[in-house]
Coordinates of C-alpha atoms and ligand atoms in Angstrom, one line a residue:
X1 CA 62.4 -69.4 45.0
X2 CA 60.2 -70.0 42.3
X3 CA 58.5 -73.3 42.0
X4 CA 56.9 -73.9 38.8
X5 CA 53.9 -76.6 38.4
X6 CA 52.0 -77.8 35.7
X7 CA 48.3 -76.9 36.5
X8 CA 45.1 -79.0 35.0
X9 CA 44.4 -76.0 32.9
X10 CA 47.7 -77.1 30.9
X11 CA 49.2 -73.8 32.0
X12 CA 52.2 -73.3 34.3
X13 CA 51.5 -71.7 38.2
X14 CA 54.2 -70.3 39.9
X15 CA 54.7 -70.2 43.5
X16 CA 57.0 -67.4 44.1
X17 CA 58.9 -66.2 47.6
X18 CA 59.6 -63.0 47.7
X19 CA 60.0 -62.7 43.8
X20 CA 58.2 -59.2 42.7
X21 CA 58.8 -60.7 39.0
X22 CA 56.9 -63.4 37.9
X23 CA 57.7 -65.6 34.7
X24 CA 56.9 -64.5 31.6
X25 CA 52.9 -65.5 30.8
X26 CA 51.8 -65.8 34.5
X27 CA 50.5 -63.4 36.7
X28 CA 49.3 -63.8 40.1
X29 CA 45.1 -63.8 40.6
X30 CA 44.1 -60.4 42.3
X31 CA 41.8 -61.3 45.2
X32 CA 40.4 -57.6 46.6
X33 CA 38.9 -58.3 49.8
X34 CA 36.4 -55.6 51.3
X35 CA 36.2 -55.5 55.1
X36 CA 38.4 -56.1 58.1
X37 CA 36.1 -57.5 60.9
X38 CA 35.4 -61.2 61.5
X39 CA 35.2 -62.8 58.3
X40 CA 37.4 -60.6 56.6
X41 CA 39.9 -60.8 58.6
X42 CA 40.2 -64.4 59.4
X43 CA 40.2 -64.9 55.9
X44 CA 43.3 -63.3 55.4
X45 CA 44.9 -64.8 58.7
X46 CA 44.5 -68.4 56.9
X47 CA 45.1 -67.1 53.1
X48 CA 48.0 -68.6 51.9
X49 CA 49.5 -65.1 50.9
X50 CA 52.2 -66.5 48.5
X51 CA 49.4 -67.9 46.0
X52 CA 47.8 -64.0 45.6
X53 CA 48.2 -60.6 44.8
X54 CA 46.2 -59.6 48.2
X55 CA 44.3 -56.1 48.4
X56 CA 42.0 -55.2 51.1
X57 CA 40.0 -52.3 51.5
X58 CA 38.7 -51.0 54.7
X59 CA 37.4 -47.7 56.3
X60 CA 39.2 -48.5 58.9
X61 CA 42.3 -50.1 59.4
X62 CA 41.9 -52.2 62.8
X63 CA 39.8 -55.6 63.5
X64 CA 38.4 -55.2 66.6
X65 CA 36.5 -57.9 68.5
X66 CA 33.1 -57.4 69.1
X67 CA 32.0 -59.4 71.8
X68 CA 33.7 -57.4 74.4
X69 CA 32.4 -53.8 72.7
X70 CA 29.5 -54.2 75.6
X71 CA 32.6 -54.0 78.4
X72 CA 34.1 -51.0 76.7
X73 CA 30.7 -49.2 76.8
X74 CA 31.5 -49.2 80.6
X75 CA 35.4 -49.2 80.8
X76 CA 35.6 -52.7 82.1
X77 CA 37.9 -53.0 79.2
X78 CA 39.8 -50.0 77.2
X79 CA 39.1 -49.6 73.9
X80 CA 42.5 -50.4 72.7
X81 CA 42.7 -53.7 74.3
X82 CA 39.9 -55.1 71.9
X83 CA 41.9 -54.0 68.4
X84 CA 44.5 -55.2 66.4
X85 CA 46.2 -53.1 63.9
X86 CA 45.5 -54.7 60.3
X87 CA 48.8 -53.8 59.1
X88 CA 50.4 -55.5 61.6
X89 CA 47.9 -58.6 61.1
X90 CA 49.1 -58.4 57.1
X91 CA 52.7 -58.0 58.4
X92 CA 52.7 -60.7 60.8
X93 CA 51.9 -63.2 58.2
X94 CA 54.2 -61.7 55.1
X95 CA 53.8 -61.8 51.6
X96 CA 52.0 -59.7 49.2
X97 CA 48.9 -57.8 51.0
X98 CA 48.1 -54.0 50.4
X99 CA 45.7 -52.3 52.6
X100 CA 44.4 -49.0 51.4
X101 CA 41.6 -47.2 54.0
X102 CA 38.7 -46.4 51.9
X103 CA 35.3 -47.5 51.9
X104 CA 33.9 -49.2 48.5
X105 CA 30.5 -47.0 47.6
X106 CA 30.5 -49.4 44.2
X107 CA 30.7 -53.0 43.2
X108 CA 30.8 -53.3 38.8
X109 CA 30.7 -56.9 38.8
X110 CA 30.4 -56.5 34.8
X111 CA 33.9 -55.1 34.7
X112 CA 35.4 -56.7 37.8
X113 CA 36.3 -53.3 39.4
X114 CA 35.4 -52.0 42.9
X115 CA 34.6 -48.1 43.6
X116 CA 36.6 -46.8 46.5
X117 CA 36.7 -43.3 48.4
X118 CA 39.1 -42.2 50.7
X119 CA 38.6 -39.5 53.6
X120 CA 41.5 -38.7 53.8
X121 CA 41.9 -35.4 51.6
X122 CA 41.8 -35.7 47.7
X123 CA 43.5 -36.9 44.8
X124 CA 44.1 -35.2 41.6
X125 CA 40.7 -35.8 40.8
X126 CA 39.9 -33.8 44.1
X127 CA 37.2 -36.3 45.3
X128 CA 39.5 -39.1 46.7
X129 CA 37.8 -41.8 44.1
X130 CA 39.6 -44.6 42.7
X131 CA 39.2 -47.7 41.1
X132 CA 40.3 -51.4 41.7
X133 CA 40.7 -54.5 39.4
X134 CA 39.7 -57.5 40.6
X135 CA 40.0 -61.5 39.4
X136 CA 38.7 -62.5 43.1
X137 CA 36.2 -59.9 45.1
X138 CA 35.4 -61.4 48.3
X139 CA 32.8 -59.4 50.2
X140 CA 33.2 -59.3 54.2
X141 CA 31.5 -55.8 54.8
X142 CA 29.2 -56.9 57.7
X143 CA 26.0 -55.4 58.5
X144 CA 24.4 -52.1 59.6
X145 CA 22.5 -51.5 62.5
X146 CA 18.8 -51.4 61.3
X147 CA 16.3 -48.5 62.9
X148 CA 13.3 -49.8 60.8
X149 CA 12.7 -46.6 59.9
X150 CA 11.5 -45.8 63.3
X151 CA 11.5 -42.0 63.2
X152 CA 14.3 -40.4 65.4
X153 CA 16.5 -42.9 66.0
X154 CA 19.5 -42.0 63.9
X155 CA 19.3 -38.6 65.4
X156 CA 18.9 -39.3 68.9
X157 CA 20.2 -43.2 69.6
X158 CA 23.6 -44.4 70.5
X159 CA 23.9 -47.7 68.4
X160 CA 26.7 -50.3 69.4
X161 CA 28.1 -51.9 66.6
X162 CA 31.9 -50.3 66.5
X163 CA 34.7 -49.3 68.8
X164 CA 34.0 -45.7 68.6
X165 CA 30.2 -46.1 69.3
X166 CA 31.2 -47.9 72.7
X167 CA 33.4 -45.0 73.4
X168 CA 30.7 -42.4 72.9
X169 CA 28.2 -44.5 75.1
X170 CA 30.6 -44.4 78.2
X171 CA 31.4 -40.5 77.9
X172 CA 27.7 -40.5 77.5
X173 CA 26.6 -42.3 80.7
X174 CA 28.8 -40.1 82.6
X175 CA 27.7 -37.0 81.1
X176 CA 24.0 -38.1 82.4
X177 CA 25.5 -39.1 85.9
X178 CA 27.1 -35.4 85.9
X179 CA 24.1 -33.2 84.4
X180 CA 22.1 -35.3 86.8
X181 CA 24.4 -33.9 89.7
X182 CA 24.3 -30.3 88.5
X183 CA 22.5 -28.1 91.4
X184 CA 20.1 -26.4 89.1
X185 CA 17.9 -29.3 88.2
X186 CA 14.9 -30.4 90.4
X187 CA 14.1 -34.4 90.8
X188 CA 12.2 -35.1 87.7
X189 CA 14.7 -33.5 85.9
X190 CA 17.5 -35.5 87.6
X191 CA 15.8 -39.1 86.9
X192 CA 15.3 -38.1 83.4
X193 CA 19.1 -37.8 83.0
X194 CA 19.0 -41.1 85.1
X195 CA 16.9 -43.0 82.8
X196 CA 18.9 -45.5 80.3
X197 CA 17.0 -47.0 77.6
X198 CA 18.0 -50.1 76.3
X199 CA 16.6 -51.2 73.0
X200 CA 16.1 -54.9 71.9
X201 CA 16.4 -58.0 74.0
X202 CA 18.8 -59.9 71.8
X203 CA 22.3 -60.7 73.7
X204 CA 24.2 -57.4 72.8
X205 CA 21.1 -55.1 74.3
X206 CA 21.3 -57.5 77.4
X207 CA 24.7 -57.9 77.7
X208 CA 24.8 -53.5 77.9
X209 CA 22.2 -53.4 80.5
X210 CA 23.7 -55.8 82.7
X211 CA 26.9 -53.9 82.5
X212 CA 25.4 -50.9 83.1
X213 CA 23.9 -52.1 86.1
X214 CA 26.9 -53.4 87.4
X215 CA 28.9 -50.1 86.5
X216 CA 25.8 -48.3 88.1
X217 CA 25.8 -50.1 91.4
X218 CA 29.4 -51.5 91.8
X219 CA 31.2 -48.1 90.9
X220 CA 29.0 -45.3 90.4
X221 CA 26.8 -45.5 93.5
X222 CA 29.6 -44.8 95.3
X223 CA 31.2 -41.3 93.5
X224 CA 27.3 -40.3 93.2
X225 CA 25.5 -41.4 96.5
X226 CA 22.8 -38.3 96.6
X227 CA 21.5 -39.4 93.0
X228 CA 22.2 -43.2 92.8
X229 CA 18.5 -43.9 94.0
X230 CA 17.0 -41.9 91.1
X231 CA 18.8 -44.5 88.2
X232 CA 16.8 -46.4 86.2
X233 CA 17.6 -48.6 83.3
X234 CA 14.5 -50.2 81.2
X235 CA 15.1 -52.9 78.5
X236 CA 13.0 -52.5 75.8
X237 CA 11.8 -55.8 73.6
X238 CA 9.2 -56.6 70.8
X239 CA 8.8 -60.1 71.2
X240 CA 7.0 -61.7 74.7
X241 CA 10.4 -62.4 75.9
X242 CA 14.3 -61.4 75.9
X243 CA 16.9 -63.7 74.7
X244 CA 14.4 -65.6 72.2
X245 CA 17.6 -67.2 70.1
X246 CA 18.7 -69.0 73.6
X247 CA 17.0 -71.9 75.5
X248 CA 14.1 -71.1 77.8
X249 CA 15.6 -71.6 80.8
X250 CA 18.8 -69.1 80.0
X251 CA 15.5 -66.4 79.0
X252 CA 14.1 -67.2 82.3
X253 CA 16.9 -67.0 84.2
X254 CA 17.9 -63.6 82.7
X255 CA 14.0 -62.3 83.0
X256 CA 14.4 -63.2 86.9
X257 CA 17.7 -61.9 87.4
X258 CA 17.0 -58.9 85.7
X259 CA 13.7 -58.2 87.6
X260 CA 15.8 -58.8 90.9
X261 CA 18.4 -56.5 90.2
X262 CA 15.8 -53.9 89.6
X263 CA 16.4 -53.8 85.4
X264 CA 12.7 -52.7 84.0
X265 CA 12.4 -55.7 81.3
X266 CA 9.2 -54.4 78.8
X267 CA 8.5 -57.1 76.9
X268 CA 5.7 -56.9 74.2
X269 CA 6.6 -53.3 73.7
X270 CA 7.6 -51.5 70.4
X271 CA 9.2 -48.3 70.0
X272 CA 7.6 -46.2 67.1
X273 CA 9.4 -43.0 67.8
X274 CA 12.5 -41.5 69.5
X275 CA 12.8 -37.3 70.3
X276 CA 15.4 -36.0 71.8
X277 CA 13.9 -36.3 75.4
X278 CA 11.4 -38.7 75.5
X279 CA 11.1 -42.8 73.8
X280 CA 7.3 -43.4 72.8
X281 CA 6.3 -47.2 72.8
X282 CA 3.5 -49.2 71.7
X283 CA 1.7 -52.1 73.7
X284 CA -2.2 -53.6 72.4
X285 CA -3.0 -53.2 75.9
X286 CA -1.5 -50.4 76.9
X287 CA -2.1 -48.4 73.9
X288 CA 1.3 -45.4 73.3
X289 CA 3.2 -44.3 76.2
X290 CA 6.0 -42.0 76.2
X291 CA 8.6 -42.0 78.6
X292 CA 11.2 -39.5 79.1
X293 CA 14.7 -40.7 79.0
X294 CA 18.3 -39.5 79.7
X295 CA 20.6 -42.0 76.7
X296 CA 19.3 -44.7 74.9
X297 CA 20.8 -47.3 72.9
X298 CA 19.7 -48.7 70.0
X299 CA 20.2 -52.6 69.1
X300 CA 17.3 -54.0 67.9
X301 CA 18.9 -55.8 64.7
X302 CA 21.1 -56.0 61.2
X303 CA 20.4 -54.6 57.7
X304 CA 22.2 -54.6 54.5
X305 CA 23.9 -51.9 53.6
X306 CA 23.0 -49.2 50.7
X307 CA 25.7 -50.2 48.6
X308 CA 25.5 -53.8 48.5
X309 CA 21.6 -53.7 48.1
X310 CA 22.4 -51.5 44.8
X311 CA 24.8 -54.1 43.8
X312 CA 21.9 -57.0 44.7
X313 CA 19.9 -55.1 42.1
X314 CA 22.7 -55.8 39.1
X315 CA 22.7 -58.8 39.7
X316 CA 19.3 -60.1 39.9
X317 CA 19.1 -60.1 44.0
X318 CA 16.4 -57.0 44.3
X319 CA 13.6 -58.8 45.7
X320 CA 15.9 -60.2 48.2
X321 CA 16.9 -58.4 52.1
X322 CA 19.9 -59.9 52.0
X323 CA 22.5 -60.8 50.1
X324 CA 22.6 -64.5 49.0
X325 CA 24.9 -67.0 48.2
X326 CA 25.6 -70.8 47.7
X327 CA 26.5 -73.3 50.1
X328 CA 30.0 -72.7 48.7
X329 CA 29.8 -68.7 50.2
X330 CA 30.0 -68.1 45.8
X331 CA 27.4 -64.7 45.3
X332 CA 24.4 -66.2 43.1
X333 CA 24.5 -65.6 39.9
X334 CA 28.1 -63.3 40.1
X335 CA 31.1 -65.0 38.7
X336 CA 34.3 -64.6 41.0
X337 CA 32.4 -62.8 43.5
X338 CA 32.0 -64.6 47.3
X339 CA 30.9 -63.0 50.0
X340 CA 31.3 -63.7 54.3
X341 CA 30.0 -62.9 57.2
X342 CA 27.2 -61.0 58.3
X343 CA 26.7 -59.5 55.2
X344 CA 25.2 -62.4 53.5
X345 CA 23.1 -65.5 54.1
X346 CA 23.6 -69.3 52.4
X347 CA 20.7 -69.8 50.2
X348 CA 20.7 -73.5 51.1
X349 CA 19.3 -75.6 48.5
X350 CA 16.0 -77.9 49.0
X351 CA 16.0 -81.7 49.0
X352 CA 12.4 -81.2 47.2
X353 CA 13.8 -79.5 44.5
X354 CA 16.6 -81.9 43.5
X355 CA 14.8 -85.1 44.4
X356 CA 14.3 -86.6 41.2
X357 CA 17.8 -86.2 40.1
X358 CA 19.0 -87.5 43.4
X359 CA 16.9 -90.3 42.9
X360 CA 18.2 -91.2 39.5
X361 CA 22.2 -90.7 41.0
X362 CA 21.2 -93.0 43.5
X363 CA 19.4 -96.0 41.2
X364 CA 22.7 -97.1 40.1
X365 CA 21.3 -100.2 38.5
X366 CA 18.5 -97.9 36.7
X367 CA 16.0 -100.0 38.3
X368 CA 13.4 -97.4 38.7
X369 CA 13.9 -98.3 42.8
X370 CA 16.0 -97.8 45.5
X371 CA 17.3 -100.4 47.6
X372 CA 18.9 -99.8 51.1
X373 CA 22.1 -100.2 50.1
X374 CA 21.8 -97.8 47.3
X375 CA 20.2 -95.3 49.6
X376 CA 23.3 -96.1 52.2
X377 CA 25.7 -95.9 49.5
X378 CA 24.7 -92.1 48.9
X379 CA 23.5 -91.1 52.0
X380 CA 26.7 -89.1 53.1
X381 CA 27.2 -87.2 50.3
X382 CA 23.5 -86.1 50.9
X383 CA 24.4 -85.1 54.4
X384 CA 27.5 -82.9 52.6
X385 CA 25.1 -81.5 50.0
X386 CA 21.9 -81.5 52.3
X387 CA 22.6 -81.0 55.9
X388 CA 19.2 -80.4 56.4
X389 CA 18.7 -84.3 56.3
X390 CA 21.1 -84.9 59.2
X391 CA 19.4 -82.2 61.5
X392 CA 16.1 -84.1 60.5
X393 CA 17.1 -86.9 61.3
X394 CA 18.7 -86.2 64.3
X395 CA 15.3 -84.1 65.4
X396 CA 12.8 -87.1 65.1
X397 CA 15.6 -89.3 66.7
X398 CA 15.6 -91.3 63.4
X399 CA 19.0 -94.1 63.9
X400 CA 19.5 -94.7 60.6
X401 CA 18.4 -95.0 57.1
X402 CA 15.7 -98.0 57.7
X403 CA 14.0 -95.3 60.0
X404 CA 14.1 -93.0 57.5
X405 CA 12.6 -95.6 54.8
X406 CA 10.2 -96.8 57.0
X407 CA 9.1 -93.3 57.3
X408 CA 8.1 -93.2 53.6
X409 CA 6.4 -96.7 53.5
X410 CA 4.6 -96.9 56.9
X411 CA 5.3 -98.5 60.0
X412 CA 4.3 -101.8 58.0
X413 CA 6.9 -102.5 56.2
X414 CA 10.3 -104.4 56.0
X415 CA 13.8 -103.4 55.7
X416 CA 14.5 -105.2 52.7
X417 CA 11.8 -104.0 50.1
X418 CA 12.6 -101.0 47.8
X419 CA 11.6 -97.5 47.6
X420 CA 9.9 -96.1 44.5
X421 CA 10.3 -92.4 44.0
X422 CA 6.9 -91.5 45.2
X423 CA 8.0 -93.4 48.5
X424 CA 11.5 -91.8 48.4
X425 CA 9.6 -88.6 48.4
X426 CA 8.0 -89.0 51.0
X427 CA 10.5 -90.2 53.2
X428 CA 12.5 -86.9 52.8
X429 CA 9.4 -84.4 52.4
X430 CA 9.7 -82.4 56.0
X431 CA 13.7 -83.1 55.8
X432 CA 13.9 -79.2 54.5
X433 CA 11.6 -77.9 57.1
X434 CA 15.2 -78.2 58.8
X435 CA 16.9 -75.4 57.0
X436 CA 17.9 -72.6 59.1
X437 CA 19.7 -69.1 58.4
X438 CA 22.8 -68.9 60.4
X439 CA 22.6 -66.3 62.7
X440 CA 24.8 -63.2 62.5
X441 CA 27.5 -64.0 65.2
X442 CA 31.3 -63.7 64.5
X443 CA 31.5 -67.3 65.1
X444 CA 29.8 -67.9 61.7
X445 CA 31.5 -64.7 60.3
X446 CA 35.0 -66.4 61.1
X447 CA 34.4 -70.1 60.4
X448 CA 33.2 -68.5 56.5
X449 CA 36.4 -66.9 56.4
X450 CA 38.5 -69.9 57.3
X451 CA 36.8 -72.3 54.7
X452 CA 37.1 -69.7 52.3
X453 CA 40.6 -69.5 52.4
X454 CA 41.1 -73.3 52.5
X455 CA 39.2 -73.3 49.6
X456 CA 40.9 -69.9 47.8
X457 CA 44.7 -72.3 49.3
X458 CA 43.5 -74.8 47.1
X459 CA 42.0 -73.8 44.0
X460 CA 44.9 -75.2 42.1
X461 CA 44.9 -78.8 43.3
X462 CA 41.5 -79.2 43.9
X463 CA 41.1 -78.7 40.0
X464 CA 42.8 -82.1 39.7
X465 CA 41.1 -84.0 42.8
X466 CA 37.7 -82.8 43.4
X467 CA 36.6 -83.7 47.0
X468 CA 32.5 -82.0 46.5
X469 CA 29.5 -84.1 46.7
X470 CA 26.8 -85.1 44.4
X471 CA 25.9 -82.9 41.9
X472 CA 22.9 -81.2 40.9
X473 CA 22.3 -81.1 36.9
X474 CA 22.9 -78.0 35.6
X475 CA 25.8 -77.1 38.1
X476 CA 29.3 -76.9 37.2
X477 CA 32.1 -79.4 38.9
X478 CA 32.0 -79.2 42.6
X479 CA 35.7 -79.0 43.7
X480 CA 35.3 -79.1 47.3
X481 CA 32.5 -79.6 50.0
X482 CA 29.9 -77.1 51.0
X483 CA 30.4 -74.7 54.0
X484 CA 29.7 -76.7 57.0
X485 CA 29.3 -74.8 60.5
X486 CA 30.0 -76.3 63.7
X487 CA 28.3 -74.6 66.5
X488 CA 30.8 -74.3 69.8
X489 CA 28.2 -72.5 72.1
X490 CA 27.1 -69.6 72.9
X491 CA 27.4 -67.0 75.6
X492 CA 25.1 -64.4 77.8
X493 CA 26.9 -62.6 80.0
X494 CA 24.4 -61.2 82.7
X495 CA 26.3 -59.3 85.0
X496 CA 27.4 -59.5 88.6
X497 CA 30.1 -62.1 87.5
X498 CA 27.5 -64.6 86.6
X499 CA 26.9 -65.7 82.7
X500 CA 24.6 -68.2 81.2
X501 CA 26.5 -70.5 78.7
X502 CA 24.6 -72.7 76.1
X503 CA 27.1 -75.4 74.7
X504 CA 26.3 -78.1 72.1
X505 CA 24.1 -80.8 72.2
X506 CA 21.7 -78.8 74.7
X507 CA 24.0 -78.4 77.5
X508 CA 22.9 -75.3 79.5
X509 CA 25.1 -73.9 82.3
X510 CA 24.3 -70.4 84.6
X511 CA 25.8 -68.8 86.8
X512 CA 29.3 -67.9 88.5
X513 CA 31.3 -71.1 86.8
X514 CA 30.2 -70.0 83.3
X515 CA 31.9 -66.7 84.3
X516 CA 35.1 -68.3 84.6
X517 CA 34.3 -70.1 81.5
X518 CA 33.5 -66.8 79.7
X519 CA 36.6 -65.1 80.6
X520 CA 38.7 -68.1 79.9
X521 CA 37.1 -68.5 76.3
X522 CA 37.7 -65.1 75.5
X523 CA 41.0 -64.4 76.7
X524 CA 41.8 -67.8 74.4
X525 CA 40.1 -66.3 71.4
X526 CA 42.0 -63.0 71.3
X527 CA 43.7 -61.8 68.0
X528 CA 47.4 -61.6 69.2
X529 CA 49.1 -61.8 72.7
X530 CA 49.3 -58.2 72.7
X531 CA 45.5 -57.6 73.4
X532 CA 45.4 -60.8 75.2
X533 CA 47.9 -59.3 77.5
X534 CA 45.8 -56.1 77.6
X535 CA 42.6 -57.3 78.1
X536 CA 43.7 -59.7 81.1
X537 CA 45.2 -56.9 82.6
X538 CA 42.2 -54.6 82.0
X539 CA 40.1 -57.4 84.1
X540 CA 43.0 -57.7 86.8
X541 CA 42.5 -53.5 87.3
X542 CA 39.2 -53.6 86.9
X543 CA 38.6 -56.3 90.0
X544 CA 41.2 -53.9 92.0
X545 CA 40.9 -50.7 91.3
X546 CA 37.1 -50.5 90.0
X547 CA 36.0 -49.1 86.7
X548 CA 37.3 -45.5 85.7
X549 CA 34.6 -43.0 86.0
X550 CA 36.2 -40.1 84.1
X551 CA 34.6 -38.8 80.9
Ligands
LIG2 P1 32.2 -57.1 60.6 O1 33.0 -57.7 61.7 O2 30.9 -56.0 60.9 O3 33.4 -56.5 59.7 C1 32.8 -55.6 58.7 C2 34.3 -54.9 58.0 O4 33.6 -54.1 56.7 C3 34.6 -53.7 59.2 O5 36.4 -54.3 58.8 C4 33.9 -52.5 58.5 O6 34.7 -51.3 58.7 C5 34.3 -52.5 57.1 N1 33.4 -52.1 56.2 C6 32.0 -51.6 56.2 N2 32.0 -51.1 55.1 C7 32.6 -51.0 54.0 C8 32.6 -50.7 52.7 N3 31.9 -49.8 52.0 N4 34.1 -51.0 52.2 C9 35.0 -51.7 52.6 N5 34.7 -52.0 54.0 C10 33.5 -51.8 54.8 N6 29.1 -62.6 67.5 C11 29.7 -63.5 68.5 O7 29.9 -64.8 67.8 N7 29.4 -63.3 69.8 C12 30.0 -62.3 70.7 O8 29.9 -62.5 71.6 C13 28.9 -61.0 69.8 N8 29.3 -60.2 70.2 C14 29.0 -58.8 69.9 C15 28.7 -57.8 70.6 C16 28.9 -56.3 69.9 C17 28.4 -55.2 70.1 C18 28.3 -56.8 68.7 C19 28.0 -55.6 67.6 C20 28.3 -58.1 68.2 C21 28.5 -58.9 68.3 N9 29.1 -60.2 67.5 C22 28.8 -61.3 68.6 C23 28.5 -60.3 66.0 C24 29.9 -60.4 65.6 O9 30.3 -58.8 65.9 C25 28.9 -60.1 64.1 O10 28.4 -61.2 63.6 C26 30.6 -60.2 63.3 O11 31.3 -58.9 63.3 C27 30.4 -59.9 61.9 O12 31.7 -60.0 61.1 P2 31.4 -59.6 59.7 O13 33.3 -59.7 58.9 O14 30.5 -59.8 58.8 O15 31.6 -58.5 60.2
LIG3 MG1 35.0 -58.8 57.8
LIG4 MG1 34.0 -57.4 63.4
LIG5 MG1 26.0 -64.7 57.4
LIG6 MG1 18.0 -99.2 41.8

């Protein structure tokens, strides 16, 4: 079936169902998606595949449910249960998708081309490289683990980012136990092999330490009774506390629980070097200390992938650390390229940069002052364009516009008076302090992928009926409202069937009941009924038989 509809551009748009040949003069736009992680996969699942010719490029042909990777490191959940083949996801959707298992190593925005390399044998040129054209490019390549150039980390530490990493960690834990059991080792060597070091006290490091502790106490202690008292788990964090992105109550609970569990939490220590057998860390009070270890997991943060750094140089973002997009997720200074998820950050516009323009738009009667009514009329638009204003009013417990005006006029003024530009500036002068970068989480990545798909699906209708907020001089017409993040809460599993949950509205809950909430949320969030069934049966198997220790 081919339906033709007039588009605002005067041309014809075709919505073709299973029709390989398009009417003359029309070609579907090519959308190229880089990456099959949270952002890329969510984008693809929500994209109306009839509208575009879609090509997906990723070095791995599956989606991985990263929140369960820490569970894979100790065999609580099997690797198979946390991945879903991308081809299965695309096939379920139907429509025009192509997938290439390859890595993009260069973006050429001037010619709208992507340079890719497959690691599966060679083409005629002999290097497995190929070029892909795009009309629209969606960069969703995630981030790399960041070593902060600490010597020896890449060579000697495990990362925990991919499914393979989790599998390697699992084998390595078992190797350490088997090594420590060999007859020819002395006590000190056994201790060294059973010293597990986790560097980085963020959610991933903490969850891994908790998983490992459970694995050791619940399962391995029975299998290795003669050496289990030699096991030590250290968690090293450069800041003063672990889990700093969580509520203070959660941080305290986690530190206390780990203390009781015998996990050695070393805060205020910075790792400066890792060799094959020992880790060197620094603390202003103690100076350098070097400790032997058996296995180390490095989880201190993320950095930008090298080919993205190269792309940033090409588009004038060389002085930035992370690729910047605007609030519509369009890469700054680069037409038709979008970026979602961990590989980018939104460069939120400051109210103060646009204040005169906002004043001009608000002052409908051109009186040179703003009445309460005039401000009220534009407030919703301001909230949409500058979410920091709403956050500011919330943080200062300002109930409405009159409160905000009072902060501009001083407390003594009556409500009816009008605001000059100076007073308007004063009222809003502090709101930009509420601009925050969104965290690098699956929640953000998925919401961005979904938002961008909605924009792509509505591209044509939005041309005719734009719904975007106030425009600032020099910006093009906005067809959509900007991306807005809805925080749904955050979990920190702490081991022993206890989880800390921080839900919107500063609602904190810690303990066994939140563990059940965690189980149910993570079962619900599974990408397919197949992985849901696998994960739930893994949990059940673990409850009944314990974790598997072969490997
Ligand atoms: P990713 O999901 O990392 O996907 C990137 C994709 O790009 C991958 O498919 C990759 O193969 C591909 N790619 C890489 N290089 C190239 C290239 N050169 N060309 C083409 N494709 C490329 N977040 C939460 O919200 N809750 C949690 O509980 C949670 N737990 C986590 C636990 C662990 C162990 C980890 C590592 C992360 C966790 N996160 C969690 C964070 C979350 O996984 C990330 O924020 C999320 O994956 C970001 O999505 P993304 O699509 O940007 O990147
Ligand atoms: Mg992705
Ligand atoms: Mg992912
Ligand atoms: Mg991001
Ligand atoms: Mg006026």
